[in-house]
Amino acid sequence: MPDYLRTLFLHPPSWEGFDGGAGSRYQARREVRSFWYPTWLAQPAALVPGSRLVDAPPAGLTLADVTPLARDYDLAVLHTSAPSFAHDVKVAEALRETNPGLRVGFVGAHVAVAREEALHASRAIDFVAGSEFDFTIQEIAQGRPLASVAGLSYRTNGHTTRTPERAVLENMDALPFVVDVYKRDLAVEQYFIGYLLHPYVSLYTGRGCRSKCTFCLWPQTVGGHRYRTRSVEHVVAEIERARRLFPQVKEYFFDDDTFTDDLPRAEAIARGLGRLGITWSCNAKADVPYATLKVLKDNGLRLLLVGYESGNQAILNNVKKGIRLDRAREFTRNAKALGIKIHGTFIMGLPGETRETIRETIRFALDIDPDTIQVSLAAPYAGTALYRQAREEGWLRDEALVDAGGVQSSVLSYPHLERAEIHASLEQLYRRFYFRPRKIFAIGGEMLRDRAVMRRRLGEGVEFLRFLSRRRRASV
Ligand code: SF4
């Protein structure tokens, strides 16, 4: 086995409660405190023996906490995102100042699409990796010369150099399990997502999504539009191992872009999980047929996270969502009939949004009535078709996707619809959806059945109301 550099994988400290980590899709502080696992960093960490993964935001670590770590390592790999990049550069500079011999690299979708630009941001960044960086980082950690490592850009003699692109990873089973890294370096109790049971564990069973939604960050920058998957046996073996490592975990979440992109495989994995007797949830498109839903439910599926995005068909067509509203309604009815919970996500301010379509989306959300919802503002991340379209059409009012506190901002504005109205529509949908007797009773009933849920929901309720009042202040 080759010698490895002492390697630190770091999701840098940021705004309190900011979830911009190597697993988050919408990189912002959410309405209630929530954290995804840093799976994109855990994957290369599993390939580098003796490394350490530090996920600063959920651990509550500050810059002062992480800076001294630089002394113990030869290589630091920082995961960055569009909203946190400027701050992450400061963290890199502090690490370099503490240990001038430290080699510092940045990874993440935001820098993968603009590697040289990222290198120019600071001399503290030695290299920037391209989209799929697992084996790129492993080779750097083996001490290979940067010039011989495919898939990165690096600084040399005051210039930047780009090495040949790395081939897309086809054998997904070549990626070792991440749950051993979670066990070694993370505390599963620190990871919360409002609609998942606590504690939960999430991981990927494949990369890429067959859909081509113009706003979606990961498939357009990192994963691509083919669903490359791990074998059923590999996935089930990892969950079996996780069950032994984390007896306290109540739910497993498969964070693949669209776990239901390959229905026969989803059913086969479900049957394997059913034999383990675990509770699990996953991302799904609103077009899974009843027969598949039934197999998944019969084998432990608890919840589906579904991107409905809009209640207006023209908007769905504009963003190439590939979903028909009538199919989405039928899918939702079927899932409910089977007792599968749904967390529905919506985006306000996508191209084609008008005052009327905002009303349509609110009506649609109330009508299909998922158990819980999440509302986001259209966020044109660099590297996406939406970003290019917004720049060409002159819709982009601001490049900063979050405000000074890390909360998502409304950055798109249309000639017929100002950003302030889009901003306000997020709160309208939340209020209309949650402040209904039916929802209040449902949440109350859930709290009465379980004291742990009660404590958690009360805390989240206070956070949610604070979030709405902060937004209201921000919009006046
Ligand atoms: S279906 Fe979901 S994951 Fe796939 S491209 Fe669309 S938004 Fe992204």
mmCIF file with all atom_site columns, C-alpha atoms in Angstrom, residues 115-295:
data_model
loop_
_atom_site.group_PDB
_atom_site.id
_atom_site.type_symbol
_atom_site.label_atom_id
_atom_site.label_alt_id
_atom_site.label_comp_id
_atom_site.label_asym_id
_atom_site.label_entity_id
_atom_site.label_seq_id
_atom_site.pdbx_PDB_ins_code
_atom_site.Cartn_x
_atom_site.Cartn_y
_atom_site.Cartn_z
_atom_site.occupancy
_atom_site.B_iso_or_equiv
_atom_site.pdbx_formal_charge
_atom_site.auth_seq_id
_atom_site.auth_comp_id
_atom_site.auth_asym_id
_atom_site.auth_atom_id
_atom_site.pdbx_PDB_model_num
ATOM 1   C CA . ARG A 1 115 ? -11.508 25.917 -11.713 1.00 0.00 ? 115 ARG A CA 1
ATOM 2   C CA . GLU A 1 116 ? -9.073  28.598 -12.869 1.00 0.00 ? 116 GLU A CA 1
ATOM 3   C CA . GLU A 1 117 ? -11.312 31.379 -11.594 1.00 0.00 ? 117 GLU A CA 1
ATOM 4   C CA . ALA A 1 118 ? -11.289 29.700 -8.185  1.00 0.00 ? 118 ALA A CA 1
ATOM 5   C CA . LEU A 1 119 ? -7.496  29.396 -8.209  1.00 0.00 ? 119 LEU A CA 1
ATOM 6   C CA . HIS A 1 120 ? -7.220  33.108 -8.939  1.00 0.00 ? 120 HIS A CA 1
ATOM 7   C CA . ALA A 1 121 ? -9.289  33.918 -5.849  1.00 0.00 ? 121 ALA A CA 1
ATOM 8   C CA . SER A 1 122 ? -6.391  33.207 -3.488  1.00 0.00 ? 122 SER A CA 1
ATOM 9   C CA . ARG A 1 123 ? -2.812  31.962 -3.450  1.00 0.00 ? 123 ARG A CA 1
ATOM 10  C CA . ALA A 1 124 ? -3.830  29.766 -0.520  1.00 0.00 ? 124 ALA A CA 1
ATOM 11  C CA . ILE A 1 125 ? -5.620  27.444 -2.987  1.00 0.00 ? 125 ILE A CA 1
ATOM 12  C CA . ASP A 1 126 ? -3.082  25.097 -4.596  1.00 0.00 ? 126 ASP A CA 1
ATOM 13  C CA . PHE A 1 127 ? -5.453  23.033 -6.695  1.00 0.00 ? 127 PHE A CA 1
ATOM 14  C CA . VAL A 1 128 ? -9.104  22.685 -7.665  1.00 0.00 ? 128 VAL A CA 1
ATOM 15  C CA . ALA A 1 129 ? -10.562 19.314 -8.594  1.00 0.00 ? 129 ALA A CA 1
ATOM 16  C CA . GLY A 1 130 ? -13.055 18.685 -11.390 1.00 0.00 ? 130 GLY A CA 1
ATOM 17  C CA . SER A 1 131 ? -16.495 17.225 -11.058 1.00 0.00 ? 131 SER A CA 1
ATOM 18  C CA . GLU A 1 132 ? -15.975 13.654 -9.795  1.00 0.00 ? 132 GLU A CA 1
ATOM 19  C CA . PHE A 1 133 ? -13.005 14.011 -7.509  1.00 0.00 ? 133 PHE A CA 1
ATOM 20  C CA . ASP A 1 134 ? -12.827 10.814 -5.416  1.00 0.00 ? 134 ASP A CA 1
ATOM 21  C CA . PHE A 1 135 ? -9.851  9.174  -7.135  1.00 0.00 ? 135 PHE A CA 1
ATOM 22  C CA . THR A 1 136 ? -8.292  12.539 -8.022  1.00 0.00 ? 136 THR A CA 1
ATOM 23  C CA . ILE A 1 137 ? -7.948  13.259 -4.315  1.00 0.00 ? 137 ILE A CA 1
ATOM 24  C CA . GLN A 1 138 ? -6.775  9.737  -3.557  1.00 0.00 ? 138 GLN A CA 1
ATOM 25  C CA . GLU A 1 139 ? -3.928  10.086 -6.061  1.00 0.00 ? 139 GLU A CA 1
ATOM 26  C CA . ILE A 1 140 ? -2.922  13.500 -4.677  1.00 0.00 ? 140 ILE A CA 1
ATOM 27  C CA . ALA A 1 141 ? -2.971  12.028 -1.166  1.00 0.00 ? 141 ALA A CA 1
ATOM 28  C CA . GLN A 1 142 ? -0.643  9.292  -2.425  1.00 0.00 ? 142 GLN A CA 1
ATOM 29  C CA . GLY A 1 143 ? 1.865   12.076 -3.062  1.00 0.00 ? 143 GLY A CA 1
ATOM 30  C CA . ARG A 1 144 ? 1.799   11.862 -6.854  1.00 0.00 ? 144 ARG A CA 1
ATOM 31  C CA . PRO A 1 145 ? 2.967   14.972 -8.747  1.00 0.00 ? 145 PRO A CA 1
ATOM 32  C CA . LEU A 1 146 ? -0.072  17.119 -9.575  1.00 0.00 ? 146 LEU A CA 1
ATOM 33  C CA . ALA A 1 147 ? 0.912   17.120 -13.261 1.00 0.00 ? 147 ALA A CA 1
ATOM 34  C CA . SER A 1 148 ? 0.303   13.354 -13.366 1.00 0.00 ? 148 SER A CA 1
ATOM 35  C CA . VAL A 1 149 ? -3.163  13.447 -11.765 1.00 0.00 ? 149 VAL A CA 1
ATOM 36  C CA . ALA A 1 150 ? -6.119  13.643 -14.155 1.00 0.00 ? 150 ALA A CA 1
ATOM 37  C CA . GLY A 1 151 ? -9.061  15.946 -13.457 1.00 0.00 ? 151 GLY A CA 1
ATOM 38  C CA . LEU A 1 152 ? -7.628  19.002 -11.776 1.00 0.00 ? 152 LEU A CA 1
ATOM 39  C CA . SER A 1 153 ? -6.264  22.516 -12.218 1.00 0.00 ? 153 SER A CA 1
ATOM 40  C CA . TYR A 1 154 ? -3.313  23.666 -10.166 1.00 0.00 ? 154 TYR A CA 1
ATOM 41  C CA . ARG A 1 155 ? -0.950  26.553 -9.663  1.00 0.00 ? 155 ARG A CA 1
ATOM 42  C CA . THR A 1 156 ? 2.639   26.278 -10.864 1.00 0.00 ? 156 THR A CA 1
ATOM 43  C CA . ASN A 1 157 ? 5.267   29.048 -11.139 1.00 0.00 ? 157 ASN A CA 1
ATOM 44  C CA . GLY A 1 158 ? 2.619   31.735 -10.985 1.00 0.00 ? 158 GLY A CA 1
ATOM 45  C CA . HIS A 1 159 ? 0.512   30.106 -13.758 1.00 0.00 ? 159 HIS A CA 1
ATOM 46  C CA . THR A 1 160 ? -2.434  27.774 -13.694 1.00 0.00 ? 160 THR A CA 1
ATOM 47  C CA . THR A 1 161 ? -2.253  24.390 -15.409 1.00 0.00 ? 161 THR A CA 1
ATOM 48  C CA . ARG A 1 162 ? -5.087  22.022 -16.252 1.00 0.00 ? 162 ARG A CA 1
ATOM 49  C CA . THR A 1 163 ? -4.501  18.277 -16.465 1.00 0.00 ? 163 THR A CA 1
ATOM 50  C CA . PRO A 1 164 ? -6.516  16.015 -18.837 1.00 0.00 ? 164 PRO A CA 1
ATOM 51  C CA . GLU A 1 165 ? -10.112 15.322 -17.760 1.00 0.00 ? 165 GLU A CA 1
ATOM 52  C CA . ARG A 1 166 ? -10.718 12.282 -15.579 1.00 0.00 ? 166 ARG A CA 1
ATOM 53  C CA . ALA A 1 167 ? -12.859 9.547  -17.086 1.00 0.00 ? 167 ALA A CA 1
ATOM 54  C CA . VAL A 1 168 ? -16.362 9.308  -15.649 1.00 0.00 ? 168 VAL A CA 1
ATOM 55  C CA . LEU A 1 169 ? -16.545 6.629  -12.957 1.00 0.00 ? 169 LEU A CA 1
ATOM 56  C CA . GLU A 1 170 ? -18.455 3.639  -14.329 1.00 0.00 ? 170 GLU A CA 1
ATOM 57  C CA . ASN A 1 171 ? -17.765 0.984  -11.704 1.00 0.00 ? 171 ASN A CA 1
ATOM 58  C CA . MET A 1 172 ? -19.601 2.551  -8.786  1.00 0.00 ? 172 MET A CA 1
ATOM 59  C CA . ASP A 1 173 ? -18.858 -0.450 -6.588  1.00 0.00 ? 173 ASP A CA 1
ATOM 60  C CA . ALA A 1 174 ? -15.228 0.755  -6.647  1.00 0.00 ? 174 ALA A CA 1
ATOM 61  C CA . LEU A 1 175 ? -16.276 3.377  -4.104  1.00 0.00 ? 175 LEU A CA 1
ATOM 62  C CA . PRO A 1 176 ? -15.838 2.044  -0.589  1.00 0.00 ? 176 PRO A CA 1
ATOM 63  C CA . PHE A 1 177 ? -18.593 2.364  2.031   1.00 0.00 ? 177 PHE A CA 1
ATOM 64  C CA . VAL A 1 178 ? -18.998 5.805  3.586   1.00 0.00 ? 178 VAL A CA 1
ATOM 65  C CA . VAL A 1 179 ? -20.613 4.551  6.788   1.00 0.00 ? 179 VAL A CA 1
ATOM 66  C CA . ASP A 1 180 ? -17.206 3.592  8.244   1.00 0.00 ? 180 ASP A CA 1
ATOM 67  C CA . VAL A 1 181 ? -16.065 7.203  7.805   1.00 0.00 ? 181 VAL A CA 1
ATOM 68  C CA . TYR A 1 182 ? -19.306 8.442  9.394   1.00 0.00 ? 182 TYR A CA 1
ATOM 69  C CA . LYS A 1 183 ? -18.658 6.150  12.338  1.00 0.00 ? 183 LYS A CA 1
ATOM 70  C CA . ARG A 1 184 ? -15.018 7.208  12.701  1.00 0.00 ? 184 ARG A CA 1
ATOM 71  C CA . ASP A 1 185 ? -15.417 10.984 12.292  1.00 0.00 ? 185 ASP A CA 1
ATOM 72  C CA . LEU A 1 186 ? -19.024 12.134 12.684  1.00 0.00 ? 186 LEU A CA 1
ATOM 73  C CA . ALA A 1 187 ? -21.718 12.025 15.350  1.00 0.00 ? 187 ALA A CA 1
ATOM 74  C CA . VAL A 1 188 ? -24.943 10.854 13.714  1.00 0.00 ? 188 VAL A CA 1
ATOM 75  C CA . GLU A 1 189 ? -26.992 12.650 16.385  1.00 0.00 ? 189 GLU A CA 1
ATOM 76  C CA . GLN A 1 190 ? -25.788 16.020 14.972  1.00 0.00 ? 190 GLN A CA 1
ATOM 77  C CA . TYR A 1 191 ? -27.596 15.456 11.663  1.00 0.00 ? 191 TYR A CA 1
ATOM 78  C CA . PHE A 1 192 ? -31.207 16.616 11.494  1.00 0.00 ? 192 PHE A CA 1
ATOM 79  C CA . ILE A 1 193 ? -33.683 16.922 8.667   1.00 0.00 ? 193 ILE A CA 1
ATOM 80  C CA . GLY A 1 194 ? -37.142 18.016 9.779   1.00 0.00 ? 194 GLY A CA 1
ATOM 81  C CA . TYR A 1 195 ? -39.068 15.372 7.831   1.00 0.00 ? 195 TYR A CA 1
ATOM 82  C CA . LEU A 1 196 ? -36.730 12.444 8.556   1.00 0.00 ? 196 LEU A CA 1
ATOM 83  C CA . LEU A 1 197 ? -36.696 10.432 11.754  1.00 0.00 ? 197 LEU A CA 1
ATOM 84  C CA . HIS A 1 198 ? -33.835 11.220 14.082  1.00 0.00 ? 198 HIS A CA 1
ATOM 85  C CA . PRO A 1 199 ? -31.143 10.038 14.066  1.00 0.00 ? 199 PRO A CA 1
ATOM 86  C CA . TYR A 1 200 ? -30.934 9.269  10.377  1.00 0.00 ? 200 TYR A CA 1
ATOM 87  C CA . VAL A 1 201 ? -28.110 8.279  8.023   1.00 0.00 ? 201 VAL A CA 1
ATOM 88  C CA . SER A 1 202 ? -27.992 9.216  4.338   1.00 0.00 ? 202 SER A CA 1
ATOM 89  C CA . LEU A 1 203 ? -25.809 8.000  1.501   1.00 0.00 ? 203 LEU A CA 1
ATOM 90  C CA . TYR A 1 204 ? -25.812 7.541  -2.268  1.00 0.00 ? 204 TYR A CA 1
ATOM 91  C CA . THR A 1 205 ? -26.479 4.331  -4.179  1.00 0.00 ? 205 THR A CA 1
ATOM 92  C CA . GLY A 1 206 ? -25.695 5.950  -7.532  1.00 0.00 ? 206 GLY A CA 1
ATOM 93  C CA . ARG A 1 207 ? -24.863 9.233  -9.236  1.00 0.00 ? 207 ARG A CA 1
ATOM 94  C CA . GLY A 1 208 ? -26.547 11.189 -11.995 1.00 0.00 ? 208 GLY A CA 1
ATOM 95  C CA . CYS A 1 209 ? -30.136 11.818 -13.000 1.00 0.00 ? 209 CYS A CA 1
ATOM 96  C CA . ARG A 1 210 ? -31.848 11.042 -16.280 1.00 0.00 ? 210 ARG A CA 1
ATOM 97  C CA . SER A 1 211 ? -33.889 14.245 -16.138 1.00 0.00 ? 211 SER A CA 1
ATOM 98  C CA . LYS A 1 212 ? -32.598 17.547 -17.426 1.00 0.00 ? 212 LYS A CA 1
ATOM 99  C CA . CYS A 1 213 ? -34.200 20.127 -15.149 1.00 0.00 ? 213 CYS A CA 1
ATOM 100 C CA . THR A 1 214 ? -32.532 23.427 -16.062 1.00 0.00 ? 214 THR A CA 1
ATOM 101 C CA . PHE A 1 215 ? -32.226 24.658 -12.462 1.00 0.00 ? 215 PHE A CA 1
ATOM 102 C CA . CYS A 1 216 ? -30.770 21.518 -10.902 1.00 0.00 ? 216 CYS A CA 1
ATOM 103 C CA . LEU A 1 217 ? -27.168 21.783 -9.761  1.00 0.00 ? 217 LEU A CA 1
ATOM 104 C CA . TRP A 1 218 ? -25.814 18.275 -9.340  1.00 0.00 ? 218 TRP A CA 1
ATOM 105 C CA . PRO A 1 219 ? -26.542 16.445 -12.628 1.00 0.00 ? 219 PRO A CA 1
ATOM 106 C CA . GLN A 1 220 ? -25.421 19.466 -14.671 1.00 0.00 ? 220 GLN A CA 1
ATOM 107 C CA . THR A 1 221 ? -22.153 19.899 -12.818 1.00 0.00 ? 221 THR A CA 1
ATOM 108 C CA . VAL A 1 222 ? -21.078 16.664 -11.154 1.00 0.00 ? 222 VAL A CA 1
ATOM 109 C CA . GLY A 1 223 ? -23.243 13.615 -11.719 1.00 0.00 ? 223 GLY A CA 1
ATOM 110 C CA . GLY A 1 224 ? -24.328 13.850 -15.362 1.00 0.00 ? 224 GLY A CA 1
ATOM 111 C CA . HIS A 1 225 ? -27.514 12.600 -16.987 1.00 0.00 ? 225 HIS A CA 1
ATOM 112 C CA . ARG A 1 226 ? -26.892 8.872  -16.830 1.00 0.00 ? 226 ARG A CA 1
ATOM 113 C CA . TYR A 1 227 ? -27.848 7.131  -13.609 1.00 0.00 ? 227 TYR A CA 1
ATOM 114 C CA . ARG A 1 228 ? -24.648 5.237  -12.735 1.00 0.00 ? 228 ARG A CA 1
ATOM 115 C CA . THR A 1 229 ? -25.408 2.838  -9.961  1.00 0.00 ? 229 THR A CA 1
ATOM 116 C CA . ARG A 1 230 ? -23.861 0.590  -7.360  1.00 0.00 ? 230 ARG A CA 1
ATOM 117 C CA . SER A 1 231 ? -24.936 -3.033 -7.455  1.00 0.00 ? 231 SER A CA 1
ATOM 118 C CA . VAL A 1 232 ? -27.916 -4.063 -5.352  1.00 0.00 ? 232 VAL A CA 1
ATOM 119 C CA . GLU A 1 233 ? -25.675 -6.356 -3.246  1.00 0.00 ? 233 GLU A CA 1
ATOM 120 C CA . HIS A 1 234 ? -23.175 -3.534 -2.558  1.00 0.00 ? 234 HIS A CA 1
ATOM 121 C CA . VAL A 1 235 ? -25.936 -1.200 -1.346  1.00 0.00 ? 235 VAL A CA 1
ATOM 122 C CA . VAL A 1 236 ? -27.629 -3.781 0.841   1.00 0.00 ? 236 VAL A CA 1
ATOM 123 C CA . ALA A 1 237 ? -24.254 -4.830 2.322   1.00 0.00 ? 237 ALA A CA 1
ATOM 124 C CA . GLU A 1 238 ? -23.505 -1.214 3.287   1.00 0.00 ? 238 GLU A CA 1
ATOM 125 C CA . ILE A 1 239 ? -26.858 -0.819 5.014   1.00 0.00 ? 239 ILE A CA 1
ATOM 126 C CA . GLU A 1 240 ? -26.343 -4.107 6.805   1.00 0.00 ? 240 GLU A CA 1
ATOM 127 C CA . ARG A 1 241 ? -22.994 -2.804 8.033   1.00 0.00 ? 241 ARG A CA 1
ATOM 128 C CA . ALA A 1 242 ? -24.514 0.564  8.998   1.00 0.00 ? 242 ALA A CA 1
ATOM 129 C CA . ARG A 1 243 ? -27.139 -1.216 11.049  1.00 0.00 ? 243 ARG A CA 1
ATOM 130 C CA . ARG A 1 244 ? -24.369 -2.821 13.107  1.00 0.00 ? 244 ARG A CA 1
ATOM 131 C CA . LEU A 1 245 ? -22.401 0.440  13.416  1.00 0.00 ? 245 LEU A CA 1
ATOM 132 C CA . PHE A 1 246 ? -25.427 2.590  14.325  1.00 0.00 ? 246 PHE A CA 1
ATOM 133 C CA . PRO A 1 247 ? -28.029 0.621  16.259  1.00 0.00 ? 247 PRO A CA 1
ATOM 134 C CA . GLN A 1 248 ? -29.584 3.954  17.301  1.00 0.00 ? 248 GLN A CA 1
ATOM 135 C CA . VAL A 1 249 ? -30.393 5.061  13.733  1.00 0.00 ? 249 VAL A CA 1
ATOM 136 C CA . LYS A 1 250 ? -34.124 5.141  13.005  1.00 0.00 ? 250 LYS A CA 1
ATOM 137 C CA . GLU A 1 251 ? -34.094 5.767  9.265   1.00 0.00 ? 251 GLU A CA 1
ATOM 138 C CA . TYR A 1 252 ? -31.836 5.485  6.193   1.00 0.00 ? 252 TYR A CA 1
ATOM 139 C CA . PHE A 1 253 ? -32.134 7.985  3.376   1.00 0.00 ? 253 PHE A CA 1
ATOM 140 C CA . PHE A 1 254 ? -30.965 7.355  -0.202  1.00 0.00 ? 254 PHE A CA 1
ATOM 141 C CA . ASP A 1 255 ? -29.939 10.745 -1.472  1.00 0.00 ? 255 ASP A CA 1
ATOM 142 C CA . ASP A 1 256 ? -29.447 9.753  -5.121  1.00 0.00 ? 256 ASP A CA 1
ATOM 143 C CA . ASP A 1 257 ? -30.798 12.530 -7.349  1.00 0.00 ? 257 ASP A CA 1
ATOM 144 C CA . THR A 1 258 ? -33.691 10.275 -8.344  1.00 0.00 ? 258 THR A CA 1
ATOM 145 C CA . PHE A 1 259 ? -33.534 6.863  -6.669  1.00 0.00 ? 259 PHE A CA 1
ATOM 146 C CA . THR A 1 260 ? -36.587 5.804  -8.699  1.00 0.00 ? 260 THR A CA 1
ATOM 147 C CA . ASP A 1 261 ? -34.909 6.460  -12.081 1.00 0.00 ? 261 ASP A CA 1
ATOM 148 C CA . ASP A 1 262 ? -34.351 2.697  -12.404 1.00 0.00 ? 262 ASP A CA 1
ATOM 149 C CA . LEU A 1 263 ? -37.545 1.041  -11.163 1.00 0.00 ? 263 LEU A CA 1
ATOM 150 C CA . PRO A 1 264 ? -36.496 -2.658 -11.311 1.00 0.00 ? 264 PRO A CA 1
ATOM 151 C CA . ARG A 1 265 ? -33.319 -1.825 -9.388  1.00 0.00 ? 265 ARG A CA 1
ATOM 152 C CA . ALA A 1 266 ? -35.219 0.261  -6.821  1.00 0.00 ? 266 ALA A CA 1
ATOM 153 C CA . GLU A 1 267 ? -37.532 -2.708 -6.272  1.00 0.00 ? 267 GLU A CA 1
ATOM 154 C CA . ALA A 1 268 ? -34.576 -5.122 -5.934  1.00 0.00 ? 268 ALA A CA 1
ATOM 155 C CA . ILE A 1 269 ? -32.877 -2.887 -3.359  1.00 0.00 ? 269 ILE A CA 1
ATOM 156 C CA . ALA A 1 270 ? -36.184 -2.536 -1.521  1.00 0.00 ? 270 ALA A CA 1
ATOM 157 C CA . ARG A 1 271 ? -36.527 -6.314 -1.270  1.00 0.00 ? 271 ARG A CA 1
ATOM 158 C CA . GLY A 1 272 ? -32.989 -6.519 0.149   1.00 0.00 ? 272 GLY A CA 1
ATOM 159 C CA . LEU A 1 273 ? -33.789 -3.803 2.691   1.00 0.00 ? 273 LEU A CA 1
ATOM 160 C CA . GLY A 1 274 ? -37.057 -5.521 3.513   1.00 0.00 ? 274 GLY A CA 1
ATOM 161 C CA . ARG A 1 275 ? -35.084 -8.603 4.571   1.00 0.00 ? 275 ARG A CA 1
ATOM 162 C CA . LEU A 1 276 ? -33.035 -6.362 6.914   1.00 0.00 ? 276 LEU A CA 1
ATOM 163 C CA . GLY A 1 277 ? -36.224 -4.924 8.377   1.00 0.00 ? 277 GLY A CA 1
ATOM 164 C CA . ILE A 1 278 ? -35.104 -1.302 8.303   1.00 0.00 ? 278 ILE A CA 1
ATOM 165 C CA . THR A 1 279 ? -37.036 1.915  7.719   1.00 0.00 ? 279 THR A CA 1
ATOM 166 C CA . TRP A 1 280 ? -35.864 3.949  4.744   1.00 0.00 ? 280 TRP A CA 1
ATOM 167 C CA . SER A 1 281 ? -36.743 6.903  2.506   1.00 0.00 ? 281 SER A CA 1
ATOM 168 C CA . CYS A 1 282 ? -35.487 8.322  -0.791  1.00 0.00 ? 282 CYS A CA 1
ATOM 169 C CA . ASN A 1 283 ? -35.767 10.990 -3.476  1.00 0.00 ? 283 ASN A CA 1
ATOM 170 C CA . ALA A 1 284 ? -38.335 10.219 -6.161  1.00 0.00 ? 284 ALA A CA 1
ATOM 171 C CA . LYS A 1 285 ? -39.874 11.788 -9.233  1.00 0.00 ? 285 LYS A CA 1
ATOM 172 C CA . ALA A 1 286 ? -43.648 12.210 -9.186  1.00 0.00 ? 286 ALA A CA 1
ATOM 173 C CA . ASP A 1 287 ? -44.193 9.490  -11.759 1.00 0.00 ? 287 ASP A CA 1
ATOM 174 C CA . VAL A 1 288 ? -43.525 6.216  -9.918  1.00 0.00 ? 288 VAL A CA 1
ATOM 175 C CA . PRO A 1 289 ? -46.265 3.697  -10.791 1.00 0.00 ? 289 PRO A CA 1
ATOM 176 C CA . TYR A 1 290 ? -48.515 2.185  -8.131  1.00 0.00 ? 290 TYR A CA 1
ATOM 177 C CA . ALA A 1 291 ? -47.037 -1.336 -8.486  1.00 0.00 ? 291 ALA A CA 1
ATOM 178 C CA . THR A 1 292 ? -43.524 -0.106 -7.683  1.00 0.00 ? 292 THR A CA 1
ATOM 179 C CA . LEU A 1 293 ? -44.735 2.091  -4.844  1.00 0.00 ? 293 LEU A CA 1
ATOM 180 C CA . LYS A 1 294 ? -46.377 -0.976 -3.340  1.00 0.00 ? 294 LYS A CA 1
ATOM 181 C CA . VAL A 1 295 ? -43.160 -3.039 -3.494  1.00 0.00 ? 295 VAL A CA 1
#
